Amino acid sequence: MIVRAGLFYDGSLAKPRQNVDIEIADGAIVAVRNADGGAYDREAACVTPGLVNAHVHMEMNGEADSMGALAAMTHNERLLHAVENARKSVRAGVRTVRVVGCSNNISPALRDAIVMGRVPGPRMRAAGAVLCMTGGHGWFVGRELDGPWDARKAVREQLMGGADCIKVIATGGVLTKGAVPGNAQLMPEELEAAIDEAHRHGMRVAAHAIGTQGIKNALHAGIDSIEHGHMLDDEAIALFKKRNVYLVPTLTAPTCILEHLHDGGQPEFVIRKAESVGEAMRTNIKRAYEAGVKIAGGSDAGTPFNYHENYAYEIELMHTLLGMSPHQALHAATAVAAELIGLHRGLLEPGEPADLLLLDADIARDIRVLARPQGVVQAGRLVGA
Ligand SMILES: [Zn+2]
């Protein structure tokens, strides 16, 4: 297959090229060259790599009350939701995701089924249960642990369940009743033990961390990425840079909660916490970005009103809230997120998987064009939009 692009973004920050042909064979890119007037199979005004979402919850569907919805679902229902959300993701142009927490090892099983071609879905890296303190944020889908040796055991259990990355809970969170986002949860010793154990088995570790102290605890403990990070301070920014840690700001999560205050169904405690977290997010994440912290795209898809097929909204928010150019936001949601996930480079270049978005306008003119691709190519095959 040959795709002719009027404008071509390869996922890097290099200037987009005009009038190129992308040659695809056996699911991979063979060549990218100047269009020569020969035949082609598909044409688009603008071509970008498929999107990479570094923070999703496959079995959650954007219900107004996440905790209540999960509690009401059986494991079988959760699995079916995950399968459906995988299909929606890939149709919307999401080529790769990192699932940061699931119940009953659903995501490792789904990851393997996608690889074997049994169900459609994005390339996937998958954590098992989130590792939290007893009663900590996410306990209702988590592995509660107390003490460093229990932390190691919890990591080993996730590995046995098929996980290929680990998620730890360093602070309270918005969606768990009673968990205060600003408070640290797992102790430094527990974080260090979990991270060391995961690294020994070749797995990267993501930390849910909203409060200032918990962010710093995770950074000192050797974490690979901080999820949310909304209450970070200058000391944390310096640590991010010194240790070369990724920040996945999940701007969509609080934004969607606050955009739907009057839609009903959201518990009062969620709204109150999202208001304070949202305010911190709008100032602090922009500061981190401007200071040079590496930002990787991730939306927390599955949280209230935050749907798996709407990942383009996170990219729009990186543009409007953080001041990234559309090109920089695309880079954060392709190459940078892919680098964090580690399955491929996230770029469109020879040897890379042929996962393309076909768009009818330049993203620099209207970044929202990413939300309505005219075509999606995954592994060299048109999956349709
Ligand atoms: Zn999350």
CSV table of C-alpha atoms and ligand atoms in Angstrom, one decimal:
chain,number,residue,atom,x,y,z
A,1,MET,CA,0.0,0.0,0.0
A,2,ILE,CA,1.1,3.5,-0.8
A,3,VAL,CA,-0.3,6.5,1.1
A,4,ARG,CA,0.2,9.9,-0.4
A,5,ALA,CA,0.4,12.8,2.1
A,6,GLY,CA,0.0,16.4,1.3
A,7,LEU,CA,1.7,17.2,4.6
A,8,PHE,CA,3.6,14.6,6.7
A,9,TYR,CA,4.4,14.7,10.4
A,10,ASP,CA,6.6,11.8,11.4
A,11,GLY,CA,6.1,12.2,15.2
A,12,SER,CA,9.4,14.0,15.8
A,13,LEU,CA,9.8,17.7,16.1
A,14,ALA,CA,11.3,17.9,12.5
A,15,LYS,CA,9.5,20.3,10.1
A,16,PRO,CA,6.6,18.5,8.4
A,17,ARG,CA,7.4,17.4,4.9
A,18,GLN,CA,5.2,18.2,1.9
A,19,ASN,CA,4.0,15.8,-0.8
A,20,VAL,CA,5.4,12.5,0.3
A,21,ASP,CA,4.6,8.8,-0.5
A,22,ILE,CA,4.6,6.4,2.4
A,23,GLU,CA,5.2,2.9,1.2
A,24,ILE,CA,3.9,0.1,3.5
A,25,ALA,CA,4.4,-3.7,3.3
A,26,ASP,CA,3.8,-6.5,5.8
A,27,GLY,CA,2.4,-4.0,8.4
A,28,ALA,CA,5.5,-1.9,8.5
A,29,ILE,CA,6.8,1.2,6.8
A,30,VAL,CA,9.2,0.4,4.0
A,31,ALA,CA,10.0,3.9,2.7
A,32,VAL,CA,9.0,7.6,3.0
A,33,ARG,CA,9.9,9.5,-0.2
A,34,ASN,CA,9.0,12.5,-2.2
A,35,ALA,CA,5.8,11.9,-4.2
A,36,ASP,CA,6.7,11.1,-7.8
A,37,GLY,CA,3.4,11.3,-9.6
A,38,GLY,CA,3.0,7.5,-9.7
A,39,ALA,CA,0.1,5.4,-8.4
A,40,TYR,CA,-1.1,5.4,-4.8
A,41,ASP,CA,-3.8,3.7,-2.8
A,42,ARG,CA,-4.9,6.4,-0.4
A,43,GLU,CA,-4.5,10.1,-0.2
A,44,ALA,CA,-4.8,12.6,2.7
A,45,ALA,CA,-4.2,16.3,3.2
A,46,CYS,CA,-2.2,15.5,6.3
A,47,VAL,CA,-0.7,12.3,7.7
A,48,THR,CA,0.5,11.8,11.3
A,49,PRO,CA,1.5,8.7,13.3
A,50,GLY,CA,-1.3,7.0,15.2
A,51,LEU,CA,-1.7,8.3,18.7
A,52,VAL,CA,-0.1,6.9,21.9
A,53,ASN,CA,-2.1,7.1,25.1
A,54,ALA,CA,0.2,6.4,28.1
A,55,HIS,CA,-2.5,6.3,30.7
A,56,VAL,CA,-5.8,4.4,30.3
A,57,HIS,CA,-8.2,2.2,32.2
A,58,MET,CA,-9.6,-0.3,29.7
A,59,GLU,CA,-12.5,-1.6,31.7
A,60,MET,CA,-13.8,1.8,32.7
A,61,ASN,CA,-16.2,3.6,30.4
A,62,GLY,CA,-16.4,7.2,31.5
A,63,GLU,CA,-19.3,6.6,33.9
A,64,ALA,CA,-20.2,9.6,36.1
A,65,ASP,CA,-19.6,7.5,39.2
A,66,SER,CA,-16.5,5.4,38.6
A,67,MET,CA,-16.3,3.7,42.0
A,68,GLY,CA,-20.0,2.9,42.0
A,69,ALA,CA,-19.9,1.6,38.4
A,70,LEU,CA,-17.0,-0.7,39.0
A,71,ALA,CA,-18.5,-2.0,42.2
A,72,ALA,CA,-21.7,-2.9,40.3
A,73,MET,CA,-19.9,-4.7,37.5
A,74,THR,CA,-19.0,-8.4,37.5
A,75,HIS,CA,-15.5,-9.4,36.2
A,76,ASN,CA,-17.1,-10.7,33.0
A,77,GLU,CA,-18.8,-7.4,32.4
A,78,ARG,CA,-15.5,-5.6,33.0
A,79,LEU,CA,-13.8,-7.8,30.5
A,80,LEU,CA,-16.4,-7.1,27.8
A,81,HIS,CA,-16.1,-3.4,28.4
A,82,ALA,CA,-12.4,-3.6,28.0
A,83,VAL,CA,-12.8,-5.5,24.7
A,84,GLU,CA,-15.2,-2.8,23.5
A,85,ASN,CA,-13.0,0.0,24.6
A,86,ALA,CA,-10.0,-1.5,22.8
A,87,ARG,CA,-11.9,-1.6,19.6
A,88,LYS,CA,-13.1,2.0,20.0
A,89,SER,CA,-9.6,3.2,20.7
A,90,VAL,CA,-8.1,1.7,17.6
A,91,ARG,CA,-10.9,3.0,15.4
A,92,ALA,CA,-10.3,6.5,16.8
A,93,GLY,CA,-6.7,6.3,15.8
A,94,VAL,CA,-5.0,5.3,19.1
A,95,ARG,CA,-2.2,2.9,18.0
A,96,THR,CA,-0.7,2.2,21.4
A,97,VAL,CA,-1.8,2.4,25.1
A,98,ARG,CA,-0.4,1.7,28.5
A,99,VAL,CA,-3.1,0.3,30.8
A,100,VAL,CA,-2.2,1.5,34.3
A,101,GLY,CA,-4.3,-0.8,36.4
A,102,CYS,CA,-7.0,-3.4,35.9
A,103,SER,CA,-8.8,-6.0,37.9
A,104,ASN,CA,-8.5,-9.7,37.5
A,105,ASN,CA,-5.6,-9.5,35.0
A,106,ILE,CA,-8.0,-8.4,32.3
A,107,SER,CA,-5.5,-6.2,30.5
A,108,PRO,CA,-2.6,-8.6,30.1
A,109,ALA,CA,-5.1,-11.2,28.7
A,110,LEU,CA,-6.6,-8.5,26.3
A,111,ARG,CA,-3.1,-7.4,25.3
A,112,ASP,CA,-2.2,-11.0,24.3
A,113,ALA,CA,-5.5,-11.5,22.5
A,114,ILE,CA,-4.9,-8.4,20.4
A,115,VAL,CA,-1.3,-9.5,19.6
A,116,MET,CA,-2.8,-12.8,18.4
A,117,GLY,CA,-5.4,-11.1,16.2
A,118,ARG,CA,-8.4,-12.5,18.1
A,119,VAL,CA,-9.8,-9.0,18.9
A,120,PRO,CA,-9.1,-5.6,17.5
A,121,GLY,CA,-7.3,-3.1,19.6
A,122,PRO,CA,-4.2,-1.0,20.1
A,123,ARG,CA,-0.7,-2.2,20.9
A,124,MET,CA,-0.7,-2.5,24.6
A,125,ARG,CA,1.5,-2.5,27.7
A,126,ALA,CA,-0.5,-3.5,30.8
A,127,ALA,CA,-0.2,-3.3,34.5
A,128,GLY,CA,-2.2,-5.7,36.7
A,129,ALA,CA,-3.8,-4.5,39.9
A,130,VAL,CA,-2.6,-1.1,41.2
A,131,LEU,CA,-0.4,-1.5,44.2
A,132,CYS,CA,-1.8,0.6,47.1
A,133,MET,CA,-1.7,0.9,50.8
A,134,THR,CA,-4.5,-0.8,52.7
A,135,GLY,CA,-7.6,1.3,52.0
A,136,GLY,CA,-5.6,3.5,49.7
A,137,HIS,CA,-6.6,5.1,46.5
A,138,GLY,CA,-8.0,2.5,44.1
A,139,TRP,CA,-8.2,-0.2,46.7
A,140,PHE,CA,-11.4,-1.5,45.1
A,141,VAL,CA,-9.4,-2.6,42.0
A,142,GLY,CA,-6.1,-2.7,43.8
A,143,ARG,CA,-3.7,-5.0,45.6
A,144,GLU,CA,-3.5,-3.6,49.1
A,145,LEU,CA,0.0,-3.9,50.6
A,146,ASP,CA,1.8,-3.0,53.8
A,147,GLY,CA,5.5,-3.0,54.2
A,148,PRO,CA,8.5,-3.4,51.8
A,149,TRP,CA,8.4,-7.2,51.6
A,150,ASP,CA,4.7,-7.2,50.9
A,151,ALA,CA,5.4,-4.6,48.2
A,152,ARG,CA,7.9,-7.0,46.5
A,153,LYS,CA,5.4,-9.9,46.8
A,154,ALA,CA,2.7,-7.7,45.2
A,155,VAL,CA,5.0,-6.9,42.2
A,156,ARG,CA,5.8,-10.7,41.8
A,157,GLU,CA,2.0,-11.4,41.8
A,158,GLN,CA,1.4,-8.9,39.0
A,159,LEU,CA,4.3,-10.4,37.0
A,160,MET,CA,2.8,-13.9,37.5
A,161,GLY,CA,-0.5,-12.5,36.2
A,162,GLY,CA,1.1,-11.3,33.0
A,163,ALA,CA,1.7,-7.6,33.7
A,164,ASP,CA,4.5,-6.0,31.8
A,165,CYS,CA,4.5,-2.7,33.8
A,166,ILE,CA,3.6,-1.8,37.4
A,167,LYS,CA,1.5,1.0,38.9
A,168,VAL,CA,2.0,2.2,42.4
A,169,ILE,CA,-0.2,4.6,44.4
A,170,ALA,CA,1.9,7.3,46.0
A,171,THR,CA,-0.9,9.7,47.1
A,172,GLY,CA,-4.7,9.8,47.5
A,173,GLY,CA,-6.9,10.4,44.5
A,174,VAL,CA,-10.0,12.0,43.2
A,175,LEU,CA,-12.3,9.0,42.5
A,176,THR,CA,-11.8,7.1,45.8
A,177,LYS,CA,-14.1,8.1,48.6
A,178,GLY,CA,-12.0,9.2,51.6
A,179,ALA,CA,-8.7,9.3,49.8
A,180,VAL,CA,-7.2,12.8,50.0
A,181,PRO,CA,-5.3,13.7,46.8
A,182,GLY,CA,-2.7,15.9,48.7
A,183,ASN,CA,-1.8,13.2,51.2
A,184,ALA,CA,1.1,10.7,50.6
A,185,GLN,CA,0.0,7.1,50.8
A,186,LEU,CA,2.6,4.3,50.1
A,187,MET,CA,5.7,5.0,52.3
A,188,PRO,CA,9.1,5.7,50.7
A,189,GLU,CA,10.3,2.2,51.8
A,190,GLU,CA,7.4,0.5,50.1
A,191,LEU,CA,7.8,2.5,46.9
A,192,GLU,CA,11.5,1.7,46.8
A,193,ALA,CA,10.9,-2.0,47.3
A,194,ALA,CA,8.2,-2.1,44.6
A,195,ILE,CA,10.3,-0.2,42.1
A,196,ASP,CA,13.4,-2.2,42.8
A,197,GLU,CA,11.6,-5.4,42.4
A,198,ALA,CA,9.9,-4.3,39.2
A,199,HIS,CA,13.1,-3.1,37.7
A,200,ARG,CA,14.8,-6.4,38.5
A,201,HIS,CA,12.2,-8.0,36.2
A,202,GLY,CA,12.5,-5.5,33.5
A,203,MET,CA,9.3,-3.6,34.2
A,204,ARG,CA,8.9,0.1,34.3
A,205,VAL,CA,6.9,1.7,37.2
A,206,ALA,CA,4.3,4.4,37.0
A,207,ALA,CA,3.2,6.3,40.2
A,208,HIS,CA,-0.2,7.8,40.7
A,209,ALA,CA,0.9,11.0,42.5
A,210,ILE,CA,-1.1,14.2,42.9
A,211,GLY,CA,0.1,15.6,46.3
A,212,THR,CA,3.5,17.3,46.6
A,213,GLN,CA,5.1,15.0,49.1
A,214,GLY,CA,4.0,11.8,47.4
A,215,ILE,CA,5.4,13.1,44.0
A,216,LYS,CA,8.8,13.6,45.7
A,217,ASN,CA,8.7,10.3,47.5
A,218,ALA,CA,8.2,8.5,44.1
A,219,LEU,CA,10.9,10.6,42.4
A,220,HIS,CA,13.4,9.8,45.2
A,221,ALA,CA,12.4,6.1,45.1
A,222,GLY,CA,13.4,5.8,41.4
A,223,ILE,CA,10.1,6.0,39.6
A,224,ASP,CA,9.9,6.0,35.8
A,225,SER,CA,6.8,8.2,35.4
A,226,ILE,CA,4.6,10.4,37.5
A,227,GLU,CA,0.9,10.2,36.6
A,228,HIS,CA,-1.1,13.4,37.2
A,229,GLY,CA,1.6,15.3,39.2
A,230,HIS,CA,-0.8,18.2,39.7
A,231,MET,CA,0.6,19.6,43.0
A,232,LEU,CA,4.3,19.4,42.0
A,233,ASP,CA,6.6,22.2,43.2
A,234,ASP,CA,10.0,23.6,42.2
A,235,GLU,CA,11.9,21.0,44.1
A,236,ALA,CA,9.9,18.3,42.3
A,237,ILE,CA,10.6,19.9,38.9
A,238,ALA,CA,14.3,19.8,39.6
A,239,LEU,CA,14.0,16.1,40.6
A,240,PHE,CA,12.1,15.3,37.4
A,241,LYS,CA,14.9,16.8,35.3
A,242,LYS,CA,17.8,15.4,37.3
A,243,ARG,CA,16.3,11.9,37.1
A,244,ASN,CA,14.9,12.2,33.6
A,245,VAL,CA,11.4,11.1,34.7
A,246,TYR,CA,8.3,11.5,32.5
A,247,LEU,CA,5.3,13.4,33.6
A,248,VAL,CA,1.9,12.2,32.3
A,249,PRO,CA,-0.4,15.0,33.3
A,250,THR,CA,-3.8,13.5,32.4
A,251,LEU,CA,-5.3,17.0,31.8
A,252,THR,CA,-8.6,15.5,30.4
A,253,ALA,CA,-9.5,13.8,33.7
A,254,PRO,CA,-10.2,16.8,36.0
A,255,THR,CA,-11.3,18.8,33.0
A,256,CYS,CA,-14.0,16.4,32.0
A,257,ILE,CA,-15.3,16.1,35.6
A,258,LEU,CA,-15.6,19.9,35.8
A,259,GLU,CA,-17.2,20.3,32.4
A,260,HIS,CA,-20.0,18.0,33.5
A,261,LEU,CA,-20.9,19.4,36.9
A,262,HIS,CA,-24.5,19.6,36.1
A,263,ASP,CA,-25.0,16.4,34.2
A,264,GLY,CA,-25.8,14.5,37.4
A,265,GLY,CA,-24.5,11.3,38.8
A,266,GLN,CA,-21.1,12.5,40.0
A,267,PRO,CA,-20.6,12.0,43.7
A,268,GLU,CA,-20.2,15.2,45.7
A,269,PHE,CA,-16.7,14.2,46.9
A,270,VAL,CA,-15.5,13.7,43.4
A,271,ILE,CA,-16.5,17.2,42.3
A,272,ARG,CA,-15.0,18.9,45.4
A,273,LYS,CA,-11.7,17.1,44.9
A,274,ALA,CA,-11.6,17.7,41.2
A,275,GLU,CA,-12.1,21.5,41.7
A,276,SER,CA,-9.0,21.8,43.9
A,277,VAL,CA,-6.9,19.4,41.8
A,278,GLY,CA,-8.0,21.1,38.6
A,279,GLU,CA,-6.9,24.5,39.9
A,280,ALA,CA,-3.4,23.2,40.9
A,281,MET,CA,-3.1,21.4,37.6
A,282,ARG,CA,-3.7,24.5,35.5
A,283,THR,CA,-0.8,26.4,37.1
A,284,ASN,CA,1.7,23.7,38.0
A,285,ILE,CA,1.8,21.5,34.9
A,286,LYS,CA,2.4,24.5,32.6
A,287,ARG,CA,5.3,25.5,34.9
A,288,ALA,CA,6.8,22.0,34.7
A,289,TYR,CA,6.5,22.0,30.9
A,290,GLU,CA,8.1,25.4,30.6
A,291,ALA,CA,10.9,24.3,32.9
A,292,GLY,CA,11.7,21.5,30.5
A,293,VAL,CA,10.1,18.4,32.2
A,294,LYS,CA,9.4,15.7,29.7
A,295,ILE,CA,5.6,15.5,29.1
A,296,ALA,CA,4.1,12.3,27.7
A,297,GLY,CA,0.5,12.2,26.5
A,298,GLY,CA,-1.9,10.2,28.6
A,299,SER,CA,-5.6,11.0,29.3
A,300,ASP,CA,-6.8,8.7,32.1
A,301,ALA,CA,-9.4,7.4,29.7
A,302,GLY,CA,-12.3,5.7,31.4
A,303,THR,CA,-12.6,8.3,34.2
A,304,PRO,CA,-15.9,10.3,34.3
A,305,PHE,CA,-16.9,11.6,30.8
A,306,ASN,CA,-13.4,10.8,29.6
A,307,TYR,CA,-13.9,8.3,26.7
A,308,HIS,CA,-11.3,6.0,25.1
A,309,GLU,CA,-12.2,7.3,21.7
A,310,ASN,CA,-11.7,10.9,22.7
A,311,TYR,CA,-7.9,10.9,23.3
A,312,ALA,CA,-7.6,13.8,20.8
A,313,TYR,CA,-9.0,16.0,23.6
A,314,GLU,CA,-5.9,15.5,25.7
A,315,ILE,CA,-3.8,16.8,22.8
A,316,GLU,CA,-6.0,19.8,22.4
A,317,LEU,CA,-5.7,20.5,26.2
A,318,MET,CA,-1.9,20.2,26.0
A,319,HIS,CA,-2.1,23.0,23.4
A,320,THR,CA,-4.6,25.2,25.1
A,321,LEU,CA,-3.7,24.7,28.8
A,322,LEU,CA,0.1,24.1,28.6
A,323,GLY,CA,0.9,26.4,25.6
A,324,MET,CA,2.4,23.6,23.4
A,325,SER,CA,2.1,24.2,19.7
A,326,PRO,CA,-0.1,21.6,17.9
A,327,HIS,CA,3.1,20.0,16.6
A,328,GLN,CA,4.7,19.8,20.1
A,329,ALA,CA,1.4,18.3,21.5
A,330,LEU,CA,1.4,15.7,18.8
A,331,HIS,CA,5.0,14.9,19.6
A,332,ALA,CA,4.1,14.4,23.3
A,333,ALA,CA,1.2,12.1,22.3
A,334,THR,CA,3.2,10.0,19.9
A,335,ALA,CA,7.0,9.8,20.2
A,336,VAL,CA,7.4,10.8,23.8
A,337,ALA,CA,4.6,8.6,25.1
A,338,ALA,CA,5.9,5.8,22.9
A,339,GLU,CA,9.4,6.2,24.4
A,340,LEU,CA,7.9,5.9,27.9
A,341,ILE,CA,5.9,2.8,26.9
A,342,GLY,CA,8.8,1.2,25.1
A,343,LEU,CA,7.1,-1.0,22.4
A,344,HIS,CA,8.1,1.1,19.4
A,345,ARG,CA,9.5,4.6,18.7
A,346,GLY,CA,6.2,6.2,17.9
A,347,LEU,CA,7.7,7.7,14.7
A,348,LEU,CA,6.8,7.0,11.1
A,349,GLU,CA,10.1,5.8,9.6
A,350,PRO,CA,11.2,2.7,7.8
A,351,GLY,CA,11.1,-0.4,10.0
A,352,GLU,CA,8.4,1.1,12.3
A,353,PRO,CA,4.8,-0.3,12.4
A,354,ALA,CA,2.6,1.4,9.8
A,355,ASP,CA,0.1,3.0,12.1
A,356,LEU,CA,-1.1,6.2,10.5
A,357,LEU,CA,-3.8,8.8,10.9
A,358,LEU,CA,-5.2,10.2,7.6
A,359,LEU,CA,-6.5,13.8,8.2
A,360,ASP,CA,-8.3,16.2,6.0
A,361,ALA,CA,-6.5,19.3,7.3
A,362,ASP,CA,-3.2,20.4,8.9
A,363,ILE,CA,-3.1,20.0,12.7
A,364,ALA,CA,-1.3,23.3,12.9
A,365,ARG,CA,-4.4,25.0,11.5
A,366,ASP,CA,-6.9,23.1,13.7
A,367,ILE,CA,-5.7,20.6,16.3
A,368,ARG,CA,-9.3,19.3,16.6
A,369,VAL,CA,-8.9,17.6,13.2
A,370,LEU,CA,-7.2,14.8,15.2
A,371,ALA,CA,-10.6,14.0,16.7
A,372,ARG,CA,-12.1,13.1,13.3
A,373,PRO,CA,-9.7,11.2,11.2
A,374,GLN,CA,-10.9,10.4,7.7
A,375,GLY,CA,-9.0,7.1,7.9
A,376,VAL,CA,-6.9,5.1,10.3
A,377,VAL,CA,-4.2,2.6,9.3
A,378,GLN,CA,-3.1,0.1,11.9
A,379,ALA,CA,-0.3,-2.3,11.1
A,380,GLY,CA,-0.7,-1.4,7.4
A,381,ARG,CA,-4.4,-2.1,7.2
A,382,LEU,CA,-7.2,0.4,6.9
A,383,VAL,CA,-9.4,0.1,10.0
A,384,GLY,CA,-11.8,2.9,9.0
A,385,ALA,CA,-12.7,5.9,11.1
B,1,ZN,ZN,-5.6,6.6,36.1
